[in-house]
Amino acid sequence: MQRLAARNVSIVALAAAILSVGAAAPPSAPAGAAPVKAPVKAPAKAPPTTPAKSPVAVGHGGAVSSVDKDASAAGIEVLRNGGNAVDAAVATAAALGVTEPYSAGIGGGGYFVYYDAGSRSVHTIDGRETAPGSADATLFQEDGKPIPFAEGMTSGLGVGTPGTPATWERALDSWGSTSLRKLLKPAERLAKDGFTVDATFRSQTASNQARFADFPASAKLFLPGGELPVTGSVFKNPDLARTYAELGRHGTDALYEGELARDIVRTVRTPPVDPDATRKVRPGDLTTADLAAYRTKRLTPTKVSYRGLDVYGMPPSSSGGTSVGEALNILERTDLSRASQQAYLHRFIEASRIAFADRGRWLGDPAFESVPTKGLLSQRFADSRECLIKDDVALKSPLAPGDPSNPVPCATGGTAAPTTFEGENTTHLTTADKWGNVVAYTLTIESTGGSGITVPGRGFLLNNELTDFSFAPANPAVHDPNLPGPGKRPRSSISPTIVLDDRDKPLLALGSPGGATIITTVLQTLTGHLDRGLPLVDAIAAPRASQRNSATTELEPGLYDSPVRAQLEALGHAFTRNPEIGATTGVQRLPDGRWLAAAEKDRRGGGSAMVVRPHPTTRP
């Protein structure tokens, strides 16, 4: 019955989606961004081939959804030329490295989840960055105290060995059908010919202006003539075009063992800072040996059953799959479809709070820590934690963790520790092909603009992923599994997710950027669609809440300014306002075999959903 109910919800949601689709919102700066002065000169003419942007598309032949229209178009081009979902994901990701350089690129890493239609099975690639071999638990400490986060972020110290190029190679070797050289061509062309600057790109540049100005290579690329790029102008990156061409000719070994590797190491160990800059920029200790030793990991995905569907996610070193899975298991016992908005949000917030309490105690790189993945995902453990939730009063944070090895109802397994800070910028893409293969891929360089340091002559920013480590234990009385170590992967919240139906066929795939808010964003989108009956595009657009075992829950304006806030405050919840949380993209397999691609309507200026052969959306 649960399987049938879930399927019926999906069909109802589809019909509503078709009726609710409208024109995409025009690009706009993210809410809360620093004010940007209006340009004083006329923008250059936009490239004539710039595709239209829409948050939803329905049709046949495959689908791509990303935050950017040029990137989605690159993936669609590959699908139209006979490529599969993996090929399209790589092409889309490479294009995002051009148009979304502050969120992703070959200087970063990510997590790749793939559904293989032939075997009806899900696979993952851990392409997370790694710490240098010299790193230890005091990497971000001086005189026994943590350094300021901002000083760790804008430094060589925070740069990990990039994993993105190796992820592309591993995915293509395992499941691709097209050469990397061909797949890089759309992005290479985009970098050479340029893309149209929108308000979001300009605003993100403005928020990094002071950092970029301190690094000559970053200033030359992103602040031409010392000025912000003008909205509507064409932004070109010929250095990145040449770098992509080099990777196409020589493969990704060029980044891990060639001259490009030496350029990266030189930049990390001796950051090229403007002589007049007053910023303290610490060097890192990355070596060519660290790059040469880097390997991705093929891992078994996490899996939980929810409403008769199978939900697959990313295992550790990401905490996404276990945290989303645990929260879903906690919510399984509540009929969210019939709950009021207040009751639904109360349960969602409390399940998130509990999952983050357990995440903080147990999640780290499994090569260094004993991570009880199976226990965290067991329904027995979830039930022992669910009984903490009361309908008439909110839990208090920081909440103590439970013990998956001894799941005693309503008991806790240790001392509470607060959730450490995690940067909030990343990007996510989803692809599907005509054969039924699906990819959910989240890639990142960590903070908006990463480290702020561009590799001279190479056209890409280096990550600051190592700042995802705890700089010091969150609570000295509690073991922290996320302290730095040699070659260790920092804990991530990245949560690319694929949901299969009772025939082991894909129902939907999705993911989001947003640092630790990724987990709550994916969880809320899943429950909004599967439980609340929202069409996928509306579940993505719904105003968000994010509770991460902290004293307050973050609310977007649509919830913060609504009557439901007072109703939840009456239960003891406390809230802070967050202008924007996440930027989800997803694809959905419709009952008639068509694909529905969905993206944000407004966040980050709206996303871009495309299909190979659009179908009229006036009928289910």
Coordinates of C-alpha atoms in Angstrom, one line a residue:
M1 CA 0.0 0.0 0.0
Q2 CA 2.8 2.4 0.8
R3 CA 4.3 1.8 -2.7
L4 CA 1.0 2.5 -4.3
A5 CA 0.4 5.6 -2.3
A6 CA 3.9 7.0 -3.1
R7 CA 3.2 6.3 -6.8
N8 CA -0.2 8.1 -6.7
V9 CA 1.4 11.1 -5.0
S10 CA 3.9 11.3 -7.8
I11 CA 1.2 11.2 -10.5
V12 CA -0.8 13.9 -8.7
A13 CA 2.3 16.0 -8.3
L14 CA 3.0 15.7 -12.0
A15 CA -0.5 17.0 -12.9
A16 CA 0.0 19.9 -10.6
A17 CA 3.4 20.6 -12.0
I18 CA 2.1 20.8 -15.5
L19 CA -0.5 23.3 -14.4
S20 CA 1.9 25.4 -12.3
V21 CA 4.7 25.9 -14.8
G22 CA 5.3 29.5 -15.8
A23 CA 8.0 31.6 -17.3
A24 CA 11.3 31.5 -15.5
A25 CA 12.1 34.5 -13.3
P26 CA 14.7 36.8 -14.7
P27 CA 18.2 36.5 -13.2
S28 CA 18.6 38.4 -10.0
A29 CA 21.2 38.8 -7.2
P30 CA 20.8 36.4 -4.3
A31 CA 18.8 38.0 -1.4
G32 CA 21.2 39.4 1.2
A33 CA 24.0 40.0 -1.2
A34 CA 26.1 43.1 -0.8
P35 CA 24.6 46.1 -2.8
V36 CA 26.2 46.5 -6.2
K37 CA 26.3 49.8 -8.0
A38 CA 24.6 49.9 -11.3
P39 CA 26.9 49.7 -14.3
V40 CA 27.8 53.0 -15.9
K41 CA 28.6 51.7 -19.4
A42 CA 26.5 49.8 -21.9
P43 CA 26.9 46.0 -21.7
A44 CA 28.4 44.1 -24.6
K45 CA 26.0 42.2 -26.8
A46 CA 25.2 38.8 -25.5
P47 CA 26.3 35.7 -27.4
P48 CA 23.6 34.9 -30.0
T49 CA 23.3 31.2 -29.0
T50 CA 22.5 31.8 -25.3
P51 CA 19.6 29.4 -24.6
A52 CA 16.5 30.4 -22.7
K53 CA 16.3 29.7 -19.0
S54 CA 13.4 27.8 -17.5
P55 CA 12.9 26.1 -14.1
V56 CA 11.1 23.1 -15.6
A57 CA 11.1 21.1 -18.8
V58 CA 9.3 17.9 -19.9
G59 CA 10.1 15.6 -22.8
H60 CA 11.9 12.7 -24.2
G61 CA 15.5 11.7 -25.0
G62 CA 17.0 12.7 -21.7
A63 CA 17.2 15.7 -19.4
V64 CA 19.7 18.0 -17.7
S65 CA 19.1 20.4 -14.8
S66 CA 21.7 22.8 -13.4
V67 CA 21.9 26.3 -12.0
D68 CA 23.1 27.7 -15.3
K69 CA 21.6 27.7 -18.8
D70 CA 24.9 27.4 -20.7
A71 CA 26.0 24.5 -18.6
S72 CA 22.6 22.7 -19.1
A73 CA 22.9 23.3 -22.8
A74 CA 26.3 21.7 -22.9
G75 CA 24.9 18.6 -21.4
I76 CA 21.9 18.5 -23.8
E77 CA 24.3 18.9 -26.7
V78 CA 26.1 15.8 -25.6
L79 CA 22.8 13.8 -25.2
R80 CA 21.7 14.9 -28.6
N81 CA 24.9 13.6 -30.1
G82 CA 24.3 10.2 -28.6
G83 CA 26.1 10.5 -25.3
N84 CA 24.7 9.0 -22.1
A85 CA 23.9 10.6 -18.7
V86 CA 27.5 10.2 -17.4
D87 CA 28.9 11.9 -20.5
A88 CA 26.3 14.7 -20.1
A89 CA 27.2 15.1 -16.4
V90 CA 30.9 15.6 -17.2
A91 CA 30.2 18.1 -20.0
T92 CA 27.7 20.0 -17.7
A93 CA 30.2 20.1 -14.9
A94 CA 33.0 21.3 -17.1
A95 CA 30.8 24.1 -18.3
L96 CA 29.9 25.0 -14.8
G97 CA 33.6 25.4 -14.2
V98 CA 33.4 28.3 -16.7
T99 CA 30.1 30.0 -15.8
E100 CA 30.0 29.1 -12.0
P101 CA 33.7 29.4 -11.2
Y102 CA 33.0 30.5 -7.7
S103 CA 31.2 27.3 -6.9
A104 CA 32.9 24.6 -8.9
G105 CA 35.8 23.8 -11.2
I106 CA 38.8 21.6 -11.7
G107 CA 40.4 23.1 -8.6
G108 CA 37.8 21.4 -6.4
G109 CA 36.1 18.0 -5.7
G110 CA 32.7 16.4 -5.3
Y111 CA 30.5 13.3 -5.1
F112 CA 29.0 11.4 -8.0
V113 CA 26.0 9.1 -7.7
Y114 CA 25.0 7.0 -10.8
Y115 CA 22.0 4.8 -11.6
D116 CA 22.8 2.2 -14.2
A117 CA 19.7 1.2 -16.2
G118 CA 21.1 -2.0 -17.5
S119 CA 21.8 -3.5 -14.1
R120 CA 19.2 -1.4 -12.2
S121 CA 21.8 -0.6 -9.6
V122 CA 23.2 2.5 -8.0
H123 CA 27.0 3.4 -7.7
T124 CA 29.0 6.2 -6.3
I125 CA 32.3 7.9 -6.7
D126 CA 33.9 9.8 -3.8
G127 CA 35.9 12.6 -5.4
R128 CA 36.5 14.5 -2.2
E129 CA 39.7 16.6 -1.8
T130 CA 42.4 15.2 0.5
A131 CA 44.7 16.9 3.0
P132 CA 48.5 16.9 2.4
G133 CA 50.5 14.0 3.7
S134 CA 52.0 16.3 6.3
A135 CA 48.6 17.4 7.8
D136 CA 47.7 16.6 11.4
A137 CA 45.0 17.6 13.9
T138 CA 46.7 21.0 14.5
L139 CA 46.6 22.0 10.8
F140 CA 44.5 25.1 11.6
Q141 CA 45.9 25.9 15.0
E142 CA 48.6 28.3 16.2
D143 CA 49.9 28.4 19.8
G144 CA 47.2 25.7 20.6
K145 CA 44.3 27.9 19.4
P146 CA 42.3 27.8 16.1
I147 CA 43.1 30.5 13.6
P148 CA 40.3 32.7 12.4
F149 CA 38.2 30.9 9.8
A150 CA 38.7 33.7 7.2
E151 CA 42.4 33.2 7.5
G152 CA 42.1 29.5 6.9
M153 CA 39.8 30.1 3.9
T154 CA 41.9 32.6 2.0
S155 CA 45.2 30.7 2.2
G156 CA 47.2 27.9 0.8
L157 CA 46.6 26.1 4.1
G158 CA 43.0 25.4 3.2
V159 CA 43.6 23.9 -0.2
G160 CA 43.2 20.2 -0.6
T161 CA 44.2 18.0 -3.5
P162 CA 41.6 18.5 -6.2
G163 CA 39.3 15.5 -7.0
T164 CA 37.1 16.8 -9.8
P165 CA 39.2 15.8 -12.8
A166 CA 39.8 12.4 -11.3
T167 CA 36.1 12.0 -10.8
W168 CA 35.4 12.7 -14.4
E169 CA 38.0 10.2 -15.5
R170 CA 36.7 7.5 -13.1
A171 CA 33.1 8.0 -14.2
L172 CA 33.9 7.9 -17.9
D173 CA 36.1 4.9 -17.5
S174 CA 33.4 3.1 -15.6
W175 CA 30.2 4.1 -17.4
G176 CA 30.8 6.7 -20.1
S177 CA 30.6 6.4 -23.8
T178 CA 32.5 9.5 -25.0
S179 CA 36.1 10.7 -24.6
L180 CA 36.9 13.4 -22.2
R181 CA 38.4 15.4 -25.0
K182 CA 35.1 15.6 -26.8
L183 CA 33.1 16.3 -23.6
L184 CA 35.4 19.2 -22.7
K185 CA 34.8 20.9 -26.1
P186 CA 31.5 22.7 -25.2
A187 CA 33.1 24.1 -22.1
E188 CA 36.3 24.9 -23.9
R189 CA 34.3 26.8 -26.5
L190 CA 32.3 28.6 -23.8
A191 CA 35.5 29.7 -22.0
K192 CA 37.0 31.0 -25.3
D193 CA 33.9 32.7 -26.7
G194 CA 32.5 33.8 -23.3
F195 CA 29.1 33.8 -21.5
T196 CA 26.8 36.6 -20.5
V197 CA 27.3 38.0 -17.1
D198 CA 24.1 38.0 -15.0
A199 CA 23.3 39.8 -11.7
T200 CA 24.2 36.7 -9.6
F201 CA 27.7 36.4 -11.1
R202 CA 28.3 40.1 -10.7
S203 CA 27.1 40.0 -7.1
Q204 CA 29.3 37.0 -6.2
T205 CA 32.2 38.8 -7.8
A206 CA 31.4 41.9 -5.7
S207 CA 31.4 39.8 -2.5
N208 CA 34.9 38.6 -3.3
Q209 CA 36.2 41.8 -4.7
A210 CA 38.6 42.6 -1.8
R211 CA 40.0 39.0 -1.8
F212 CA 40.4 38.8 -5.5
A213 CA 42.2 42.2 -5.6
D214 CA 44.9 40.8 -3.3
F215 CA 45.9 38.1 -5.8
P216 CA 47.1 39.4 -9.2
A217 CA 45.9 36.4 -11.2
S218 CA 42.4 36.5 -9.6
A219 CA 42.2 40.3 -10.1
K220 CA 43.2 40.0 -13.8
L221 CA 40.6 37.3 -14.5
F222 CA 37.6 38.4 -12.4
L223 CA 38.2 42.2 -12.0
P224 CA 39.3 43.3 -15.5
G225 CA 40.7 46.8 -15.4
G226 CA 40.1 46.7 -11.6
E227 CA 36.3 46.8 -12.1
L228 CA 33.5 44.4 -11.5
P229 CA 32.2 42.6 -14.6
V230 CA 29.2 44.5 -16.1
T231 CA 25.8 42.7 -16.1
G232 CA 25.0 41.8 -19.6
S233 CA 28.6 41.9 -20.8
V234 CA 30.5 38.8 -22.2
F235 CA 33.0 37.2 -19.8
K236 CA 35.8 35.2 -21.4
N237 CA 38.4 32.9 -19.8
P238 CA 41.0 32.0 -22.5
D239 CA 43.4 30.6 -19.8
L240 CA 40.7 28.0 -18.8
A241 CA 40.0 27.2 -22.4
R242 CA 43.7 26.3 -22.9
T243 CA 43.7 24.3 -19.7
Y244 CA 40.7 22.3 -20.8
A245 CA 42.4 21.7 -24.2
E246 CA 45.4 20.4 -22.4
L247 CA 43.3 18.0 -20.3
G248 CA 41.6 16.9 -23.4
R249 CA 44.9 16.1 -25.2
H250 CA 46.8 14.5 -22.3
G251 CA 44.0 13.3 -19.9
T252 CA 43.7 14.2 -16.3
D253 CA 47.2 13.0 -15.5
A254 CA 48.2 16.4 -16.7
L255 CA 46.7 17.8 -13.5
Y256 CA 48.1 15.2 -11.2
E257 CA 51.6 14.6 -12.6
G258 CA 52.3 17.2 -15.3
E259 CA 53.3 20.9 -15.4
L260 CA 49.8 21.8 -14.3
A261 CA 50.4 19.8 -11.1
R262 CA 53.6 21.8 -10.5
D263 CA 51.7 25.1 -11.1
I264 CA 49.1 24.1 -8.5
V265 CA 51.7 23.1 -5.9
R266 CA 53.7 26.3 -6.5
T267 CA 50.6 28.4 -6.1
V268 CA 49.6 26.7 -2.8
R269 CA 53.1 26.7 -1.3
T270 CA 53.9 30.3 -2.3
P271 CA 50.6 32.1 -2.8
P272 CA 51.0 34.8 -5.4
V273 CA 49.9 37.8 -3.3
D274 CA 50.0 41.5 -4.4
P275 CA 53.0 43.1 -2.8
D276 CA 50.8 46.0 -1.6
A277 CA 48.2 43.7 0.0
T278 CA 48.0 43.7 3.8
R279 CA 46.1 40.4 4.0
K280 CA 47.8 37.6 6.0
V281 CA 47.9 34.7 3.5
R282 CA 49.4 31.5 5.0
P283 CA 51.1 29.1 2.6
G284 CA 50.0 25.4 2.3
D285 CA 52.1 22.3 2.3
L286 CA 50.6 20.5 -0.7
T287 CA 53.2 18.6 -2.7
T288 CA 53.5 17.0 -6.1
A289 CA 53.5 13.7 -4.3
D290 CA 50.2 14.5 -2.8
L291 CA 48.7 15.1 -6.2
A292 CA 50.3 12.0 -7.8
A293 CA 48.9 9.9 -4.9
Y294 CA 45.3 11.1 -5.3
R295 CA 42.7 8.5 -6.0
T296 CA 38.9 8.6 -6.1
K297 CA 36.9 5.8 -4.4
R298 CA 34.1 3.7 -5.7
L299 CA 31.8 3.1 -2.7
T300 CA 28.6 1.3 -1.9
P301 CA 25.8 3.9 -1.7
T302 CA 23.7 4.4 1.4
K303 CA 20.2 3.0 1.2
V304 CA 17.0 3.4 3.2
S305 CA 13.4 2.4 2.4
Y306 CA 10.9 5.3 2.7
R307 CA 7.2 5.0 1.9
G308 CA 8.0 1.9 -0.1
L309 CA 10.7 3.6 -2.2
D310 CA 14.4 3.1 -2.1
V311 CA 16.5 6.2 -1.4
Y312 CA 20.1 6.0 -2.3
G313 CA 22.8 8.5 -1.3
M314 CA 26.4 9.2 -0.7
P315 CA 28.3 7.3 2.0
P316 CA 31.1 8.7 4.1
S317 CA 33.3 10.7 3.7
S318 CA 30.1 12.6 3.0
S319 CA 27.6 12.8 5.9
G320 CA 24.8 13.4 3.4
G321 CA 23.6 9.9 2.8
T322 CA 23.6 8.8 6.4
S323 CA 22.0 12.1 7.7
V324 CA 19.3 12.3 5.1
G325 CA 18.7 8.5 5.5
E326 CA 18.5 8.7 9.3
A327 CA 16.1 11.7 9.2
L328 CA 13.8 9.9 6.7
N329 CA 13.8 6.8 8.9
I330 CA 12.8 9.0 11.9
L331 CA 10.0 10.6 9.8
E332 CA 8.8 7.2 8.5
R333 CA 6.5 6.7 11.5
T334 CA 4.6 10.0 10.9
D335 CA 1.9 10.5 8.3
L336 CA 3.3 13.8 6.9
S337 CA 0.7 13.9 4.1
R338 CA -2.1 14.5 6.6
A339 CA -0.1 16.7 9.0
S340 CA -0.7 20.5 9.3
Q341 CA 2.0 22.8 8.1
Q342 CA 3.0 23.4 11.7
A343 CA 3.1 19.7 12.6
Y344 CA 5.0 18.9 9.4
L345 CA 7.6 21.5 10.0
H346 CA 7.9 20.6 13.6
R347 CA 8.6 17.0 12.8
F348 CA 11.0 17.9 9.9
I349 CA 13.0 20.3 12.2
E350 CA 13.3 17.8 15.0
A351 CA 14.3 14.9 12.7
S352 CA 17.0 17.2 11.3
R353 CA 18.2 18.2 14.8
I354 CA 18.6 14.6 15.8
A355 CA 20.3 13.6 12.6
F356 CA 22.9 16.4 13.0
A357 CA 23.5 15.5 16.6
D358 CA 24.4 12.0 15.5
R359 CA 26.4 13.2 12.5
G360 CA 28.6 15.4 14.7
R361 CA 29.6 12.5 16.9
W362 CA 30.0 9.7 14.3
L363 CA 30.8 11.0 10.9
G364 CA 34.3 11.4 9.5
D365 CA 36.5 9.9 6.8
P366 CA 36.1 6.1 7.3
A367 CA 39.7 5.6 6.4
F368 CA 40.6 7.2 9.7
E369 CA 37.4 6.8 11.8
S370 CA 35.2 4.0 12.7
V371 CA 31.9 5.2 11.2
P372 CA 28.8 3.1 12.1
T373 CA 27.1 3.6 8.8
K374 CA 24.9 0.5 9.0
G375 CA 23.8 1.4 12.5
L376 CA 23.0 5.0 11.7
L377 CA 20.8 3.9 8.8
S378 CA 19.0 1.2 10.8
Q379 CA 15.3 1.6 11.5
R380 CA 15.8 0.4 15.0
F381 CA 18.2 3.2 15.7
A382 CA 15.9 5.8 14.1
D383 CA 13.0 4.5 16.2
S384 CA 15.1 4.9 19.4
R385 CA 15.8 8.5 18.4
E386 CA 12.3 9.3 17.1
C387 CA 10.8 8.8 20.5
L388 CA 12.6 12.0 21.7
I389 CA 10.2 14.1 19.6
K390 CA 7.2 15.5 21.3
D391 CA 4.3 17.1 19.6
D392 CA 3.9 19.9 22.1
V393 CA 7.4 21.0 22.8
A394 CA 10.6 21.5 20.9
L395 CA 13.9 19.8 21.7
K396 CA 16.9 21.9 22.8
S397 CA 20.2 22.1 21.1
P398 CA 22.9 21.1 21.2
L399 CA 21.3 17.7 21.6
A400 CA 23.4 14.8 22.7
P401 CA 24.1 12.0 20.2
G402 CA 22.7 8.5 20.3
D403 CA 24.6 5.3 20.1
P404 CA 23.9 3.2 17.0
S405 CA 25.5 0.2 18.6
N406 CA 23.1 0.3 21.5
P407 CA 19.9 2.0 20.4
V408 CA 18.0 2.3 23.6
P409 CA 14.6 4.2 23.2
C410 CA 14.9 7.9 24.1
A411 CA 18.4 7.4 25.4
T412 CA 21.5 9.4 24.4
G413 CA 24.9 8.1 24.0
G414 CA 27.2 10.9 25.0
T415 CA 27.9 14.5 25.6
A416 CA 26.4 17.1 23.3
A417 CA 28.7 19.0 20.9
P418 CA 27.7 21.9 18.6
T419 CA 27.8 21.7 14.8
T420 CA 31.0 23.2 13.4
F421 CA 30.9 25.8 10.6
E422 CA 30.8 24.6 7.0
G423 CA 30.9 26.9 3.9
E424 CA 27.7 27.3 1.9
N425 CA 28.7 27.4 -1.8
T426 CA 28.7 24.4 -4.2
T427 CA 26.7 23.5 -7.3
H428 CA 24.6 20.5 -8.2
L429 CA 23.6 19.0 -11.5
T430 CA 21.3 16.1 -12.5
T431 CA 21.2 14.3 -15.8
A432 CA 19.3 11.5 -17.4
D433 CA 19.4 9.8 -20.8
K434 CA 17.1 8.0 -23.2
W435 CA 18.3 4.6 -21.9
G436 CA 17.2 5.4 -18.4
N437 CA 20.6 6.1 -16.8
V438 CA 20.7 8.9 -14.2
V439 CA 23.4 11.0 -12.5
A440 CA 23.2 13.2 -9.4
Y441 CA 26.5 15.0 -9.1
T442 CA 27.4 17.7 -6.6
L443 CA 30.8 19.5 -7.0
T444 CA 32.4 22.3 -5.1
I445 CA 35.4 24.5 -4.3
E446 CA 33.9 25.1 -0.8
S447 CA 33.3 28.9 0.0
T448 CA 32.0 31.3 -2.7
G449 CA 35.2 31.9 -4.6
G450 CA 37.0 29.0 -2.9
S451 CA 40.4 30.1 -1.5
G452 CA 40.2 33.3 -3.7
I453 CA 43.5 32.2 -5.3
T454 CA 43.6 31.6 -9.1
V455 CA 46.4 29.4 -10.5
P456 CA 48.3 31.9 -12.7
G457 CA 47.8 31.3 -16.4
R458 CA 45.4 28.4 -15.8
G459 CA 42.1 30.2 -15.3
F460 CA 40.6 28.4 -12.3
L461 CA 40.3 29.0 -8.6
L462 CA 41.7 26.6 -5.9
N463 CA 39.4 25.2 -3.3
N464 CA 39.4 25.8 0.4
E465 CA 37.9 22.4 1.2
L466 CA 40.2 21.7 4.1
T467 CA 38.3 24.3 6.1
D468 CA 35.5 21.7 6.3
F469 CA 37.6 20.0 8.9
S470 CA 37.1 21.0 12.5
F471 CA 39.8 23.5 13.4
A472 CA 39.6 22.2 17.0
P473 CA 37.2 19.7 18.7
A474 CA 33.7 21.2 18.8
N475 CA 33.6 20.0 22.5
P476 CA 36.9 18.9 24.1
A477 CA 34.9 16.3 26.1
V478 CA 33.7 14.6 22.9
H479 CA 35.7 12.8 20.3
D480 CA 35.6 14.8 17.1
P481 CA 35.9 12.5 14.0
N482 CA 36.5 15.4 11.7
L483 CA 39.9 16.7 12.8
P484 CA 42.5 17.0 10.0
G485 CA 44.9 14.2 9.3
P486 CA 47.4 13.1 6.6
G487 CA 45.6 12.4 3.3
K488 CA 42.3 12.6 5.1
R489 CA 39.1 13.7 3.5
P490 CA 37.2 16.4 5.4
R491 CA 33.6 15.6 6.3
S492 CA 31.1 16.9 3.8
S493 CA 27.3 17.4 3.8
I494 CA 26.9 16.9 0.0
S495 CA 23.8 14.8 -0.6
P496 CA 23.3 13.7 -4.2
T497 CA 20.3 11.4 -4.0
I498 CA 18.5 9.0 -6.3
V499 CA 15.1 7.5 -5.5
L500 CA 14.0 4.2 -7.1
D501 CA 10.5 2.7 -7.3
D502 CA 9.4 -0.8 -6.5
R503 CA 10.7 -2.0 -9.9
D504 CA 14.2 -0.6 -9.1
K505 CA 13.6 2.1 -11.8
P506 CA 14.4 5.8 -11.1
L507 CA 11.6 7.9 -9.8
L508 CA 13.6 11.0 -9.2
A509 CA 17.1 12.3 -8.5
L510 CA 18.2 15.6 -6.9
G511 CA 20.7 17.5 -4.9
S512 CA 21.7 21.0 -3.7
P513 CA 24.5 23.2 -2.8
G514 CA 24.6 25.0 0.6
G515 CA 27.2 23.5 3.0
A516 CA 25.5 21.8 5.9
T517 CA 22.1 23.1 4.7
I518 CA 22.4 20.7 1.8
I519 CA 21.2 17.9 4.1
T520 CA 18.1 19.7 5.2
T521 CA 17.4 21.1 1.7
V522 CA 17.4 17.6 0.2
L523 CA 15.3 16.2 3.1
Q524 CA 12.7 19.0 2.8
T525 CA 12.5 18.7 -1.0
L526 CA 12.0 14.9 -0.8
T527 CA 9.3 15.1 1.9
G528 CA 7.7 18.0 0.1
H529 CA 7.3 16.0 -3.0
L530 CA 6.8 12.4 -1.7
D531 CA 4.7 13.3 1.4
R532 CA 3.1 16.6 0.8
G533 CA 2.3 16.0 -2.9
L534 CA 4.1 19.1 -4.3
P535 CA 5.2 18.9 -7.9
L536 CA 9.0 18.6 -8.0
V537 CA 9.5 22.1 -9.2
D538 CA 7.3 23.4 -6.4
A539 CA 8.9 21.3 -3.8
I540 CA 12.2 22.8 -4.9
A541 CA 10.7 26.3 -4.8
A542 CA 9.0 26.0 -1.4
P543 CA 10.5 28.2 1.4
R544 CA 13.0 26.3 3.4
A545 CA 14.0 25.7 7.0
S546 CA 17.3 24.4 8.2
Q547 CA 18.0 23.0 11.7
R548 CA 21.5 21.7 12.3
N549 CA 21.6 20.9 16.1
S550 CA 21.9 24.6 16.9
A551 CA 20.0 26.9 19.2
T552 CA 18.1 28.4 16.4
T553 CA 16.5 27.1 13.1
E554 CA 17.1 29.1 10.0
L555 CA 14.1 30.1 8.0
E556 CA 13.8 31.7 4.6
P557 CA 11.5 34.8 4.4
G558 CA 8.5 32.8 3.1
L559 CA 8.4 30.9 6.4
Y560 CA 9.9 33.5 8.7
D561 CA 7.3 36.1 7.7
S562 CA 4.4 33.6 7.8
P563 CA 2.0 32.8 10.7
V564 CA 3.5 29.3 11.1
R565 CA 6.6 30.8 12.7
A566 CA 4.6 32.0 15.7
Q567 CA 2.9 28.6 15.9
L568 CA 6.3 26.9 16.0
E569 CA 7.7 29.5 18.5
A570 CA 4.8 28.5 20.8
L571 CA 6.4 25.1 21.0
G572 CA 9.7 26.5 22.0
H573 CA 11.4 26.8 18.6
A574 CA 13.7 29.8 18.0
F575 CA 14.5 31.1 14.6
T576 CA 16.8 33.3 12.6
R577 CA 16.2 34.6 9.1
N578 CA 18.3 33.3 6.2
P579 CA 17.6 35.1 2.9
E580 CA 18.4 32.1 0.8
I581 CA 19.1 28.4 1.4
G582 CA 20.4 26.0 -1.3
A583 CA 19.8 25.8 -5.0
T584 CA 18.3 22.5 -5.9
T585 CA 18.2 20.7 -9.3
G586 CA 16.5 17.4 -10.1
V587 CA 15.0 15.1 -12.7
Q588 CA 11.9 12.9 -12.5
R589 CA 10.9 9.9 -14.5
L590 CA 7.2 10.3 -15.4
P591 CA 4.8 7.3 -15.6
D592 CA 4.6 7.6 -19.4
G593 CA 8.4 7.5 -19.8
R594 CA 9.1 11.2 -20.3
W595 CA 11.6 13.0 -18.2
L596 CA 10.8 16.1 -16.1
A597 CA 13.7 18.3 -15.3
A598 CA 13.3 20.8 -12.5
A599 CA 15.4 23.6 -11.0
E600 CA 15.0 26.7 -8.9
K601 CA 12.5 29.3 -9.9
D602 CA 14.2 32.2 -8.1
R603 CA 17.2 31.2 -6.0
R604 CA 20.6 32.2 -7.5
G605 CA 18.6 33.9 -10.3
G606 CA 16.7 30.7 -11.2
G607 CA 18.0 27.4 -12.5
S608 CA 18.0 25.9 -16.0
A609 CA 16.0 22.7 -16.7
M610 CA 16.2 21.2 -20.2
V611 CA 15.2 18.1 -22.1
V612 CA 16.4 16.7 -25.5
R613 CA 13.0 16.7 -27.2
P614 CA 10.6 19.0 -25.4
H615 CA 7.0 17.8 -25.2
P616 CA 4.0 20.1 -25.0
T617 CA 3.3 20.5 -21.2
T618 CA -0.4 21.0 -21.6
R619 CA -1.2 17.4 -20.9
P620 CA 0.0 14.9 -18.3

